């Protein structure tokens, strides 16, 4: 018991440093130092080469972007999420390795014999790397799409959209409930894919990684992943934007303009948005302001950020139930008495 308390206290003290640790050690996070450097280099290129977008590159050095109330709230949310994740909410995160082991043993139970001929190991490892990247990207898109479609979920996702300025930390300005939801979907998809590959080909395949992250995700992040949440307007051009989500396209997703609502919900690949009819290729600098309209200002309060999603969605569920039960009553009254 004493050791457990000591462990929890150590975590509590060390956890606020976790986001800083991630900057230097986690190639899977958007604000990993390598992506910050390539993002700054791309901003320099935009400043020197792209006359139209040059003012947005200059905005990177605007104090407001980094010190406004909106930005302060970003930092607070990032640190609190780290503390919650490593302490009292650590139980809420699924372990993808456990899911993979379960799926693999289920396949063995079905009679699948996982073996791989050495000659195929490299190609199959590459196939696993691509599959993990594509499935994870689709699941992230689908979870995001659900948060925009289901009003109760949208109340939580509003926290991310209420940012008035985009800076590198805004990427993780996410309500803890949404963090749990997306981590759940992520662990499920990675666990399933790994489990199927282990079941069919054994557990000797290796995923191609750089900085500890999937090589395709690293490639995507090197080409401006960190600029998605920044004032810098980096478009890939209409041809590439049919296949990949550029930072400019994600800024469209944060835009206050009605025509931009619910557009470009993808992570890296644009194909999911095309399939779901939410794809939007910007025609030049289209964004004036970020946020969710009049309600944006309310989210300058941390109380609103953390509590309003619960109260609003609770209210919605209650109303839905009342309507549902009301209808059930009405049907009962109408049903003929035999
Ligand atoms: Zn969104
Ligand atoms: Zn965003």
Coordinates of C-alpha atoms and ligand atoms in Angstrom, one line a residue:
X1 CA 0.0 0.0 0.0
X2 CA 2.8 2.4 1.0
X3 CA 4.6 1.7 -2.2
X4 CA 1.5 2.2 -4.3
X5 CA 0.9 5.6 -2.7
X6 CA 4.6 6.5 -3.2
X7 CA 4.3 5.5 -6.9
X8 CA 1.1 7.5 -7.4
X9 CA 2.7 10.6 -5.8
X10 CA 5.8 10.3 -7.9
X11 CA 3.6 10.1 -11.0
X12 CA 1.5 13.1 -9.9
X13 CA 4.7 15.2 -9.5
X14 CA 6.3 14.0 -12.7
X15 CA 3.3 13.9 -15.0
X16 CA 3.1 17.6 -15.8
X17 CA 6.5 17.1 -17.3
X18 CA 5.2 14.4 -19.6
X19 CA 4.3 16.8 -22.5
X20 CA 7.8 18.3 -22.4
X21 CA 9.2 14.7 -22.4
X22 CA 7.1 14.0 -25.4
X23 CA 8.6 16.9 -27.4
X24 CA 12.0 15.3 -27.1
X25 CA 11.2 11.6 -27.1
X26 CA 7.8 10.8 -28.8
X27 CA 7.9 10.7 -32.6
X28 CA 4.2 9.9 -32.5
X29 CA 3.2 13.3 -31.1
X30 CA 2.6 16.2 -33.5
X31 CA 4.9 18.6 -31.6
X32 CA 8.0 16.3 -31.6
X33 CA 11.1 18.4 -31.9
X34 CA 11.9 17.2 -35.4
X35 CA 8.5 18.2 -36.7
X36 CA 8.8 21.6 -35.0
X37 CA 12.1 22.1 -36.9
X38 CA 10.7 21.0 -40.3
X39 CA 7.6 23.1 -39.6
X40 CA 9.7 26.2 -38.9
X41 CA 11.8 25.5 -42.1
X42 CA 8.6 25.2 -44.1
X43 CA 7.3 28.5 -42.6
X44 CA 10.6 30.1 -43.6
X45 CA 10.0 28.9 -47.2
X46 CA 6.5 30.2 -47.2
X47 CA 7.7 33.5 -45.9
X48 CA 10.3 33.9 -48.7
X49 CA 8.6 32.2 -51.6
X50 CA 4.8 32.5 -51.2
X51 CA 3.7 36.2 -51.3
X52 CA 0.1 35.5 -50.5
X53 CA 0.8 33.3 -47.4
X54 CA 3.9 35.2 -46.2
X55 CA 1.9 37.3 -43.6
X56 CA 0.6 34.1 -42.0
X57 CA 4.2 32.8 -41.6
X58 CA 5.0 36.1 -39.9
X59 CA 2.1 35.5 -37.5
X60 CA 4.1 32.7 -36.0
X61 CA 6.0 35.4 -34.1
X62 CA 2.9 37.2 -33.0
X63 CA 2.7 37.2 -29.2
X64 CA -1.1 36.9 -29.2
X65 CA -0.8 33.4 -30.8
X66 CA 1.2 32.1 -27.9
X67 CA 0.0 34.2 -24.9
X68 CA -3.7 34.8 -25.4
X69 CA -6.3 33.4 -23.0
X70 CA -7.1 30.8 -25.6
X71 CA -3.4 29.7 -25.8
X72 CA -3.1 29.7 -22.0
X73 CA -6.0 27.4 -21.9
X74 CA -4.4 25.1 -24.5
X75 CA -1.3 24.7 -22.3
X76 CA -3.4 24.1 -19.2
X77 CA -5.5 21.4 -20.9
X78 CA -2.3 19.7 -22.3
X79 CA -0.8 19.5 -18.8
X80 CA -3.9 18.5 -17.0
X81 CA -4.5 15.7 -19.6
X82 CA -1.1 14.4 -19.0
X83 CA -1.7 14.3 -15.2
X84 CA -5.1 12.7 -15.6
X85 CA -3.8 10.1 -18.1
X86 CA -0.9 9.0 -15.9
X87 CA -2.8 9.0 -12.6
X88 CA -6.5 8.7 -11.9
X89 CA -7.6 7.9 -15.5
X90 CA -4.8 5.5 -16.3
X91 CA -7.2 2.6 -15.9
X92 CA -9.4 4.0 -18.7
X93 CA -6.9 3.3 -21.5
X94 CA -7.0 0.0 -23.4
X95 CA -3.8 -1.8 -24.0
X96 CA -3.6 -2.7 -27.8
X97 CA -1.1 -5.5 -27.0
X98 CA -3.7 -7.3 -24.9
X99 CA -6.3 -6.9 -27.8
X100 CA -3.7 -8.2 -30.3
X101 CA -3.0 -11.3 -28.1
X102 CA -6.7 -12.0 -27.8
X103 CA -7.4 -11.7 -31.5
X104 CA -4.4 -13.9 -32.3
X105 CA -5.4 -16.6 -29.9
X106 CA -9.0 -16.5 -31.2
X107 CA -7.6 -17.1 -34.7
X108 CA -5.5 -20.0 -33.4
X109 CA -8.7 -21.4 -31.8
X110 CA -10.3 -21.2 -35.2
X111 CA -7.5 -23.3 -36.6
X112 CA -5.3 -20.6 -38.2
X113 CA -1.6 -21.5 -38.1
X114 CA 0.6 -18.4 -38.0
X115 CA 3.8 -19.1 -40.0
X116 CA 5.9 -16.9 -42.2
X117 CA 8.4 -17.9 -44.7
X118 CA 11.6 -15.8 -44.2
X119 CA 11.5 -14.7 -47.8
X120 CA 8.2 -12.9 -47.2
X121 CA 9.1 -11.3 -43.9
X122 CA 10.2 -8.0 -45.3
X123 CA 7.2 -7.6 -47.7
X124 CA 4.8 -8.6 -45.0
X125 CA 6.4 -6.3 -42.5
X126 CA 5.9 -3.5 -45.0
X127 CA 2.3 -4.6 -45.6
X128 CA 1.7 -4.5 -41.8
X129 CA 3.2 -1.0 -41.6
X130 CA 0.9 0.3 -44.4
X131 CA -2.2 -1.5 -43.0
X132 CA -1.6 -0.1 -39.5
X133 CA -1.2 3.5 -40.9
X134 CA -4.3 3.3 -43.2
X135 CA -6.6 1.6 -40.6
X136 CA -5.5 3.9 -37.8
X137 CA -6.1 6.9 -40.1
X138 CA -9.6 5.7 -41.0
X139 CA -10.5 5.0 -37.4
X140 CA -9.3 8.4 -36.4
X141 CA -11.4 9.9 -39.2
X142 CA -14.5 7.9 -38.3
X143 CA -14.2 8.8 -34.6
X144 CA -13.8 12.5 -35.5
X145 CA -16.8 12.3 -38.0
X146 CA -18.9 10.8 -35.2
X147 CA -18.0 13.7 -32.9
X148 CA -19.3 16.1 -35.5
X149 CA -22.5 14.1 -36.2
X150 CA -23.7 13.2 -32.7
X151 CA -24.7 16.3 -30.8
X152 CA -23.8 14.8 -27.4
X153 CA -20.3 14.0 -28.7
X154 CA -20.0 17.4 -30.4
X155 CA -20.4 19.1 -27.0
X156 CA -17.1 17.5 -25.9
X157 CA -15.4 18.1 -29.3
X158 CA -16.3 21.8 -29.1
X159 CA -13.4 22.2 -26.7
X160 CA -10.9 21.6 -29.5
X161 CA -12.9 23.9 -31.9
X162 CA -13.2 26.7 -29.4
X163 CA -9.5 27.7 -29.8
X164 CA -9.4 31.3 -31.0
X165 CA -5.7 31.0 -32.1
X166 CA -4.0 27.9 -33.3
X167 CA -0.6 27.2 -31.9
X168 CA 1.4 23.9 -31.7
X169 CA -0.2 23.0 -28.3
X170 CA -3.8 23.4 -29.7
X171 CA -3.4 19.9 -31.3
X172 CA -3.9 18.5 -27.8
X173 CA -6.5 21.0 -26.6
X174 CA -8.9 18.0 -26.2
X175 CA -11.5 17.3 -23.4
X176 CA -10.4 14.2 -21.3
X177 CA -13.5 12.3 -22.3
X178 CA -12.6 12.7 -26.0
X179 CA -9.0 11.6 -25.2
X180 CA -10.4 8.4 -23.7
X181 CA -12.8 7.9 -26.7
X182 CA -10.1 8.3 -29.4
X183 CA -7.5 6.3 -27.4
X184 CA -10.1 3.5 -27.2
X185 CA -10.7 3.5 -30.9
X186 CA -6.9 3.7 -31.6
X187 CA -6.1 0.8 -29.3
X188 CA -8.9 -1.2 -30.8
X189 CA -7.7 -0.7 -34.4
X190 CA -4.0 -1.2 -33.7
X191 CA -4.8 -4.3 -31.6
X192 CA -7.1 -5.8 -34.3
X193 CA -4.6 -5.3 -37.2
X194 CA -1.6 -6.6 -35.1
X195 CA -3.7 -9.5 -33.9
X196 CA -4.8 -10.6 -37.4
X197 CA -1.2 -10.3 -38.7
X198 CA 0.2 -12.3 -35.7
X199 CA -2.6 -14.9 -36.1
X200 CA -1.8 -15.4 -39.8
X201 CA 1.9 -14.8 -40.0
X202 CA 3.3 -15.3 -36.5
X203 CA 4.9 -12.6 -34.3
X204 CA 8.2 -12.1 -36.0
X205 CA 7.1 -9.3 -38.4
X206 CA 8.5 -5.9 -37.7
X207 CA 6.7 -2.5 -38.2
X208 CA 8.9 0.0 -40.0
X209 CA 9.5 2.8 -37.6
X210 CA 11.5 6.0 -37.3
X211 CA 11.7 7.8 -33.9
X212 CA 9.6 5.0 -32.5
X213 CA 6.6 5.8 -34.7
X214 CA 5.1 4.4 -37.9
X215 CA 7.4 5.6 -40.8
X216 CA 4.4 6.8 -42.8
X217 CA 3.1 8.9 -39.9
X218 CA 6.6 10.4 -39.5
X219 CA 6.8 11.2 -43.2
X220 CA 3.4 12.9 -43.0
X221 CA 4.4 14.9 -39.9
X222 CA 7.7 16.0 -41.3
X223 CA 5.8 17.7 -44.2
X224 CA 4.1 20.3 -41.9
X225 CA 2.2 18.1 -39.3
X226 CA 2.9 20.7 -36.7
X227 CA 1.6 23.5 -38.9
X228 CA -1.9 22.1 -38.8
X229 CA -2.4 23.9 -35.5
X230 CA -0.6 27.2 -36.3
X231 CA -1.4 30.4 -38.1
X232 CA 0.8 29.4 -41.0
X233 CA -1.1 28.7 -44.2
X234 CA 0.6 25.7 -45.9
X235 CA -1.4 24.3 -48.8
X236 CA -0.2 21.2 -50.8
X237 CA -2.0 22.4 -53.9
X238 CA -5.3 21.0 -55.3
X239 CA -3.8 17.8 -56.8
X240 CA -2.1 16.5 -53.7
X241 CA -4.9 17.8 -51.5
X242 CA -7.2 15.2 -53.2
X243 CA -5.1 12.5 -51.4
X244 CA -3.6 14.2 -48.3
X245 CA -4.9 16.6 -45.7
X246 CA -2.7 19.7 -45.7
X247 CA -2.3 22.0 -42.7
X248 CA -4.4 24.6 -44.6
X249 CA -7.2 22.0 -45.0
X250 CA -7.2 21.4 -41.2
X251 CA -7.4 25.2 -40.7
X252 CA -10.5 25.2 -42.9
X253 CA -11.8 22.6 -40.4
X254 CA -11.3 25.1 -37.5
X255 CA -12.7 28.1 -39.5
X256 CA -15.8 30.0 -38.3
X257 CA -17.3 30.3 -41.8
X258 CA -20.5 28.3 -42.3
X259 CA -19.3 26.8 -45.6
X260 CA -16.3 25.3 -43.8
X261 CA -18.3 23.6 -41.0
X262 CA -17.8 19.8 -40.7
X263 CA -15.2 19.8 -43.5
X264 CA -11.8 18.0 -43.7
X265 CA -12.1 15.7 -40.8
X266 CA -9.3 13.5 -41.9
X267 CA -5.9 13.0 -40.2
X268 CA -3.4 12.3 -43.0
X269 CA -5.4 10.9 -45.9
X270 CA -8.1 12.9 -47.7
X271 CA -9.8 9.8 -49.2
X272 CA -12.1 9.3 -46.2
X273 CA -13.4 12.8 -46.5
X274 CA -14.1 12.2 -50.2
X275 CA -15.9 9.0 -49.4
X276 CA -18.1 10.8 -46.7
X277 CA -18.7 14.0 -48.7
X278 CA -16.8 16.2 -46.3
X279 CA -13.8 17.0 -48.5
X280 CA -13.0 20.7 -49.1
X281 CA -10.0 22.0 -51.1
X282 CA -9.4 25.7 -50.2
X283 CA -9.1 28.2 -53.0
X284 CA -6.3 30.4 -51.6
X285 CA -6.3 31.9 -48.1
X286 CA -10.0 31.4 -47.1
X287 CA -9.9 31.6 -43.3
X288 CA -10.6 34.8 -41.3
X289 CA -11.2 33.5 -37.8
X290 CA -11.1 30.3 -35.9
X291 CA -13.8 29.1 -33.5
X292 CA -17.4 28.2 -33.1
X293 CA -19.2 31.5 -33.4
X294 CA -20.7 33.4 -30.5
X295 CA -20.1 30.5 -28.1
X296 CA -16.3 30.7 -28.6
X297 CA -15.8 33.3 -25.9
X298 CA -17.5 31.1 -23.3
X299 CA -14.7 28.7 -23.6
X300 CA -12.2 31.2 -22.3
X301 CA -13.3 29.8 -18.9
X302 CA -11.7 26.5 -17.8
X303 CA -15.0 25.7 -15.9
X304 CA -16.8 25.8 -19.3
X305 CA -14.1 23.8 -21.0
X306 CA -14.3 20.9 -18.5
X307 CA -17.9 21.0 -17.2
X308 CA -20.2 22.3 -19.9
X309 CA -19.7 19.2 -22.2
X310 CA -21.0 17.1 -19.3
X311 CA -24.0 19.3 -18.4
X312 CA -25.1 20.0 -22.0
X313 CA -24.8 16.3 -23.2
X314 CA -26.5 15.1 -20.0
X315 CA -29.4 17.5 -20.8
X316 CA -29.5 16.2 -24.4
X317 CA -29.6 12.6 -23.3
X318 CA -32.4 13.4 -20.8
X319 CA -34.4 15.2 -23.5
X320 CA -34.0 12.3 -25.9
X321 CA -35.1 9.9 -23.3
X322 CA -38.2 12.0 -22.5
X323 CA -39.1 12.2 -26.2
X324 CA -38.6 8.5 -26.6
X325 CA -40.6 7.6 -23.5
X326 CA -43.3 10.2 -24.4
X327 CA -43.6 8.5 -27.9
X328 CA -43.8 5.1 -26.3
X329 CA -46.6 6.3 -24.1
X330 CA -48.4 7.8 -27.1
X331 CA -48.1 4.6 -29.0
X332 CA -49.4 2.6 -26.0
X333 CA -52.5 4.9 -25.8
X334 CA -53.2 4.5 -29.5
X335 CA -52.8 0.8 -29.7
X336 CA -56.2 -0.9 -30.1
X337 CA -57.6 -2.6 -27.0
X338 CA -58.4 -6.2 -27.9
Ligands
LIG1 ZN1 -13.4 18.6 -35.5
LIG2 ZN1 -7.6 20.6 -34.9

